[in-house]
């Protein structure tokens, strides 16, 4: 057998091979073996991550950055080592990595700390496919400053309309904030192109923010190559625990920004008369952080690296191609977003004629299949698509073609229930 063929076969088995690492995937839901197709909401966690969290609590639970004793030093070393691991994962420097509670908090941090820089007449550019957490903070900021928000349109195929991007971004654009991958359409946006456009055509020091919540676990990310100024993502969507988010920011920008929250750990010196603040990254991390969560996240990154992001991407591409083909065989099923797997992730939204997305999700639940039904925190996008909601599956490295086959069988059965 040729090496390339061997490699292909090997990749085809990735889902089966890694499934053993995820305890929850071996449980039942409604007395059926679970088929987890909601990784865009949150991913499942491998044993390696769960063990790392437990080890922290059992063996070196102590607060960070303050104790002189060995236990606290061990906790601090693990916490800061995690920062180093995350930085290397996206080609940043450790001091450019801020730990937050999630993508939502990371995006709010940027919005709040950049408010003073916005001037009358400037504008903020987003896209029609943003999650509420990359829309509402900017909308509120714009309202407060009395400035405009522009939304780059999507094409009928569910991709970003780059002609419209050229019209939206002008010399008054101060902030461009876009999602890397849509959590509804699965479209992969040309972030690099948008970043070049924004930096060339936007206002002086126009900042480019990338919401990487849906891309970080599925595609290699290099912040230098993307050319973005900020990148936000969540640990829980990349096999790590909930309650931890990451904000990458270019050092020069983070240095200029005021703190987001005030309190312990973020200060250099406090006197009754006033306070000076700590250096990066601590300036933005007030209070006791989610130590166990950050340590778990570092393990999740190591887990991804042990498999290899390129391999994950190739496997998910193959699975997405298969899922798109199988879903399109179903009569009365409409897919929202690109119909082919080029420049596309494994997030697939659809509707089945005559069936409400919530009913569909409930019928699939009875079969042990987890999918999401609704607006997916993208209400404005739903109005563009002219639907109240969609049914959505989202694939990850532990899914298999068998999961897709079970889904297709269950959708056909759901149709029978409703069309009867
Ligand atoms: N941005 C995108 C593109 C997302 O998909 C999500 C969460 C967020 C931001 C917010 O992330 P958080 O970790 O702060 O909550 N998306 C989803 C979803 O699609 N279903 O549940 C959560």
XYZ file of C-alpha atoms and ligand atoms in Angstrom:
442
model
C 0.000 0.000 0.000
C 1.262 3.484 -0.823
C 2.280 5.695 2.098
C -0.339 8.290 1.113
C -3.076 5.647 1.142
C -1.917 4.378 4.520
C -1.990 7.920 5.865
C -5.508 8.410 4.484
C -6.788 5.219 6.096
C -5.127 6.184 9.334
C -6.823 9.603 9.316
C -10.182 7.963 8.569
C -9.923 6.097 11.845
C -9.048 9.106 14.001
C -12.543 9.474 15.495
C -12.640 5.862 16.660
C -9.087 6.066 17.979
C -9.589 9.166 20.119
C -13.085 8.296 21.382
C -11.556 6.108 24.083
C -10.084 9.249 25.690
C -13.526 10.815 26.273
C -15.391 9.093 29.130
C -18.693 10.840 28.481
C -18.884 9.480 24.938
C -19.238 5.997 26.415
C -22.375 6.822 28.396
C -26.055 6.543 27.495
C -28.602 9.302 26.942
C -32.235 8.231 27.033
C -30.978 4.651 27.154
C -29.195 5.040 23.820
C -25.437 5.246 23.245
C -24.734 8.959 23.118
C -24.022 10.633 19.768
C -22.568 14.023 20.595
C -23.010 16.505 17.746
C -22.935 19.783 19.677
C -19.240 20.565 20.019
C -19.758 24.161 18.841
C -21.658 24.716 22.110
C -18.995 22.961 24.150
C -16.595 20.121 23.442
C -16.293 16.969 25.504
C -13.224 16.617 27.732
C -10.561 13.918 27.476
C -9.445 11.920 30.516
C -6.030 13.657 30.351
C -7.653 17.054 31.063
C -9.903 15.696 33.818
C -6.916 14.036 35.503
C -4.807 17.217 35.357
C -7.556 19.184 37.120
C -7.986 16.544 39.788
C -4.217 16.325 40.314
C -4.044 20.077 40.927
C -6.735 19.919 43.618
C -5.350 16.783 45.227
C -1.642 17.514 45.070
C -0.854 21.246 44.832
C -3.966 23.318 45.424
C -2.739 26.749 46.543
C -3.227 30.308 45.381
C -0.859 31.710 42.749
C 1.558 34.674 42.729
C 1.494 35.173 46.503
C 2.685 32.218 48.571
C 6.313 31.801 49.506
C 5.829 28.129 50.304
C 6.527 25.278 47.889
C 2.894 24.380 47.210
C 2.052 27.872 46.035
C 5.214 28.026 43.960
C 4.239 24.788 42.273
C 0.757 26.141 41.501
C 2.236 29.415 40.185
C 4.724 27.556 37.983
C 1.950 25.379 36.507
C -0.301 28.413 35.929
C 2.435 30.420 34.194
C 3.610 27.390 32.239
C 0.053 27.130 30.894
C 0.334 30.711 29.631
C 3.559 29.776 27.859
C 1.896 26.729 26.243
C -1.086 28.765 25.002
C 1.229 31.505 23.682
C 3.258 28.997 21.713
C 0.073 27.398 20.369
C -0.906 30.624 18.564
C 2.608 32.049 18.044
C 2.333 34.858 20.617
C 4.447 35.914 23.601
C 3.358 34.784 27.096
C 2.748 38.373 28.251
C 0.324 38.797 25.349
C -1.961 36.095 26.785
C -4.636 37.228 29.250
C -6.793 34.663 31.025
C -10.465 35.612 31.250
C -13.723 33.716 31.873
C -14.476 33.025 28.209
C -14.655 34.476 24.702
C -17.500 36.717 25.866
C -15.417 38.288 28.618
C -12.390 38.607 26.318
C -14.457 40.572 23.789
C -16.017 42.735 26.507
C -12.540 43.468 27.850
C -11.469 44.901 24.491
C -14.686 46.900 24.091
C -14.508 48.424 27.586
C -10.827 49.288 27.489
C -10.950 50.882 24.037
C -13.974 53.061 24.692
C -11.978 56.256 25.333
C -10.209 56.038 22.003
C -13.373 56.240 19.892
C -14.200 59.608 18.334
C -17.372 61.028 16.796
C -17.604 60.167 13.102
C -15.716 56.893 13.474
C -17.345 53.516 12.882
C -17.117 49.901 13.963
C -17.330 47.133 11.343
C -18.744 43.695 12.176
C -20.383 41.033 10.003
C -23.948 39.771 9.708
C -22.841 36.388 11.060
C -21.565 37.462 14.488
C -22.466 35.677 17.705
C -24.213 38.030 20.161
C -21.027 38.198 22.217
C -19.199 39.794 19.277
C -22.089 42.103 18.504
C -23.816 43.384 21.637
C -20.656 44.758 23.381
C -19.786 46.797 20.250
C -23.385 47.888 19.747
C -23.505 49.186 23.332
C -20.146 50.887 22.943
C -21.305 52.553 19.721
C -24.517 53.711 21.377
C -22.594 55.241 24.248
C -20.265 57.095 21.867
C -22.940 57.957 19.297
C -21.089 56.260 16.436
C -22.187 53.827 13.725
C -21.891 50.045 13.434
C -21.673 48.533 9.951
C -22.331 44.890 9.160
C -20.567 43.186 6.273
C -23.234 41.222 4.381
C -23.212 37.531 3.622
C -23.642 36.133 0.103
C -26.573 33.835 -0.748
C -24.151 30.922 -0.250
C -23.481 32.026 3.328
C -20.000 33.422 2.866
C -18.709 36.870 3.669
C -19.361 39.331 0.832
C -15.861 40.738 0.275
C -17.103 43.457 -2.118
C -19.282 44.730 0.689
C -16.330 44.475 3.112
C -14.472 46.919 0.836
C -17.436 49.302 1.038
C -17.845 49.030 4.820
C -14.226 49.568 5.842
C -13.154 53.173 5.276
C -10.784 55.752 6.763
C -13.159 56.248 9.697
C -13.184 52.583 10.705
C -11.596 52.250 14.143
C -12.528 48.682 15.028
C -13.123 45.645 12.808
C -14.294 42.623 14.765
C -15.145 39.417 12.935
C -15.611 35.775 13.623
C -13.019 33.400 12.166
C -15.620 30.646 11.667
C -19.383 31.149 11.878
C -21.101 29.123 14.617
C -24.178 28.845 12.371
C -22.990 28.699 8.759
C -19.645 26.982 9.289
C -18.077 29.408 6.786
C -14.381 30.122 7.304
C -13.836 33.853 6.898
C -10.823 35.350 5.084
C -9.514 36.956 8.250
C -6.062 37.650 6.849
C -7.514 39.557 3.887
C -9.846 41.542 6.159
C -6.953 42.399 8.496
C -4.860 43.713 5.579
C -7.831 45.720 4.309
C -8.553 47.189 7.745
C -4.952 48.142 8.401
C -4.560 49.695 4.921
C -7.916 51.438 4.578
C -9.131 51.917 8.162
C -8.486 54.832 10.496
C -5.006 55.270 11.863
C -4.531 52.536 14.492
C -7.656 50.692 13.391
C -7.757 47.492 15.445
C -8.693 44.068 14.106
C -10.333 41.674 16.538
C -10.863 38.003 15.696
C -13.397 35.825 17.466
C -11.738 32.417 17.297
C -14.269 30.574 19.496
C -15.206 28.239 16.636
C -11.810 27.879 14.985
C -9.304 27.306 17.769
C -10.012 23.554 18.068
C -10.274 22.953 14.335
C -7.594 24.837 12.444
C -3.997 25.942 13.114
C -3.876 29.570 14.241
C -0.863 31.821 14.008
C -1.696 35.360 15.132
C 1.255 36.847 13.246
C 0.140 35.220 10.026
C -3.488 36.259 10.528
C -2.318 39.837 11.120
C -4.902 40.472 13.830
C -4.444 42.746 16.842
C -6.619 40.711 19.213
C -7.862 37.128 19.259
C -10.475 35.757 21.656
C -11.393 32.143 22.400
C -12.756 29.793 25.075
C -11.132 26.801 26.740
C -14.369 24.808 26.886
C -14.677 24.619 23.089
C -11.157 23.161 22.776
C -11.429 20.184 25.158
C -10.580 22.258 28.242
C -12.826 23.149 31.186
C -15.504 25.854 31.302
C -14.861 29.204 32.971
C -11.579 29.981 31.202
C -11.168 32.269 28.240
C -8.148 33.606 26.450
C -7.475 37.029 25.075
C -4.430 37.511 22.905
C -3.492 41.133 22.331
C -0.472 42.725 20.654
C 1.880 43.835 23.432
C 2.056 47.484 22.277
C -1.727 47.721 22.406
C -2.177 45.928 25.737
C 0.494 48.184 27.237
C -1.514 51.269 26.274
C -4.880 49.956 27.449
C -6.213 50.735 30.934
C -7.041 47.828 33.287
C -10.422 46.189 32.841
C -11.059 45.296 36.495
C -9.375 46.494 39.664
C -8.354 44.534 42.773
C -5.720 42.111 44.006
C -2.974 40.677 41.803
C -3.159 43.436 39.172
C -1.321 46.146 41.112
C 2.310 47.166 41.542
C 1.813 49.414 44.561
C -1.232 50.646 46.414
C -1.178 53.696 48.695
C -4.063 55.605 50.242
C -3.344 58.313 47.684
C -3.363 56.121 44.604
C -2.326 52.920 42.843
C 0.129 51.854 40.175
C -0.594 48.793 38.117
C 1.301 45.574 37.443
C 3.042 44.780 34.181
C 1.469 42.607 31.485
C -0.248 40.225 31.639
C -1.144 40.648 35.336
C -2.535 44.149 34.766
C -5.588 42.466 33.239
C -5.986 39.593 35.709
C -7.555 40.984 38.888
C -8.317 38.555 41.712
C -7.712 34.836 42.092
C -7.877 33.303 38.628
C -9.388 29.949 37.625
C -6.139 28.093 38.394
C -7.467 24.561 37.936
C -9.192 25.628 34.720
C -6.044 27.147 33.243
C -4.024 24.038 34.136
C -6.727 21.903 32.491
C -6.624 24.102 29.399
C -2.857 23.628 29.061
C -3.443 19.878 29.120
C -6.104 20.290 26.413
C -3.585 22.102 24.195
C -1.060 19.332 24.794
C -3.755 16.829 23.870
C -4.455 18.617 20.567
C -0.735 18.799 19.838
C -0.242 15.107 20.591
C -2.650 14.324 17.740
C -1.581 17.202 15.498
C -3.776 20.040 14.288
C -3.176 19.261 10.596
C -4.383 15.719 11.149
C -7.447 16.933 13.055
C -8.231 19.368 10.265
C -7.868 16.711 7.555
C -10.076 14.280 9.475
C -12.793 16.840 10.162
C -12.726 17.922 6.521
C -13.377 14.359 5.450
C -16.164 13.985 8.013
C -17.757 17.292 6.975
C -17.703 16.269 3.298
C -19.436 13.034 4.260
C -22.025 14.763 6.477
C -22.864 17.360 3.803
C -23.373 14.636 1.201
C -25.521 12.452 3.465
C -27.679 15.369 4.664
C -28.251 16.559 1.110
C -29.715 13.150 0.259
C -32.616 13.858 2.630
C -35.779 15.073 0.956
C -37.013 18.440 2.226
C -33.766 19.282 4.024
C -32.207 22.723 3.465
C -28.647 23.502 4.484
C -27.789 27.080 5.507
C -24.228 27.996 4.632
C -21.747 26.643 2.082
C -22.848 23.309 0.599
C -19.343 22.047 -0.082
C -16.585 21.485 2.441
C -14.146 24.012 0.892
C -13.312 26.822 3.360
C -15.851 25.352 5.702
C -15.914 23.770 9.142
C -18.016 20.952 10.546
C -20.742 23.277 11.834
C -23.795 22.482 9.706
C -27.150 24.237 10.137
C -30.251 22.937 8.433
C -34.012 22.812 8.497
C -36.392 20.077 7.451
C -39.542 21.216 5.737
C -42.487 21.334 8.143
C -40.468 20.591 11.283
C -39.620 23.197 13.901
C -35.914 23.052 14.925
C -36.873 22.494 18.568
C -39.124 19.553 17.658
C -36.341 18.101 15.536
C -33.816 18.467 18.395
C -36.260 16.791 20.796
C -36.912 13.849 18.483
C -33.170 13.375 18.006
C -32.674 13.568 21.782
C -34.891 10.484 22.159
C -32.406 8.644 19.950
C -29.454 9.691 22.088
C -28.353 12.359 19.600
C -27.297 15.799 20.918
C -27.856 18.660 18.473
C -28.793 22.273 18.998
C -32.007 23.911 17.767
C -32.700 27.629 17.833
C -31.032 30.920 16.936
C -27.580 29.931 18.274
C -27.106 33.426 19.773
C -27.196 34.883 16.254
C -30.650 36.483 16.081
C -29.690 39.114 13.474
C -28.294 36.373 11.217
C -31.567 34.435 11.576
C -33.414 37.489 10.218
C -31.035 37.567 7.226
C -31.690 33.853 6.622
C -35.416 34.550 7.161
C -35.849 31.767 9.698
C -36.622 31.792 13.410
C -33.981 29.146 14.037
C -32.143 26.161 12.598
C -31.131 22.690 13.694
C -27.365 22.541 14.001
C -24.835 19.772 14.189
C -21.201 20.515 14.924
C -18.474 17.937 14.456
C -15.275 17.359 16.333
C -12.314 15.014 16.207
C -14.145 12.308 18.195
C -17.085 12.025 15.784
C -17.318 9.245 13.221
C -19.160 8.474 9.995
C -21.283 6.121 12.076
C -22.487 9.145 14.119
C -23.586 10.819 10.865
C -25.339 7.649 9.695
C -27.254 7.461 12.991
C -28.223 11.124 12.605
C -29.509 10.614 9.051
C -31.565 7.575 10.108
C -33.017 9.538 13.047
C -33.898 12.544 10.844
C -35.734 10.232 8.419
C -37.586 8.680 11.380
C -38.451 12.154 12.758
C -39.952 13.043 9.380
C -42.167 9.966 9.567
C -43.446 11.046 13.005
C -44.342 14.500 11.722
C -45.520 13.754 8.219
C -47.808 10.958 9.395
N -18.252 33.563 19.543
C -18.667 32.502 18.849
C -18.418 32.450 17.367
C -19.315 31.456 19.501
O -19.715 30.395 18.791
C -19.541 31.551 20.900
C -20.288 30.488 21.652
C -19.057 32.668 21.587
C -18.430 33.661 20.867
C -19.189 32.819 23.059
O -18.377 31.928 23.737
P -18.443 31.777 25.318
O -17.539 30.643 25.628
O -18.021 33.057 25.923
O -19.875 31.460 25.642
N -21.123 29.717 20.843
C -22.062 28.835 21.285
C -22.838 28.112 20.384
O -22.756 28.189 19.171
N -23.684 27.346 21.098
O -23.462 27.564 22.394
C -22.450 28.494 22.528
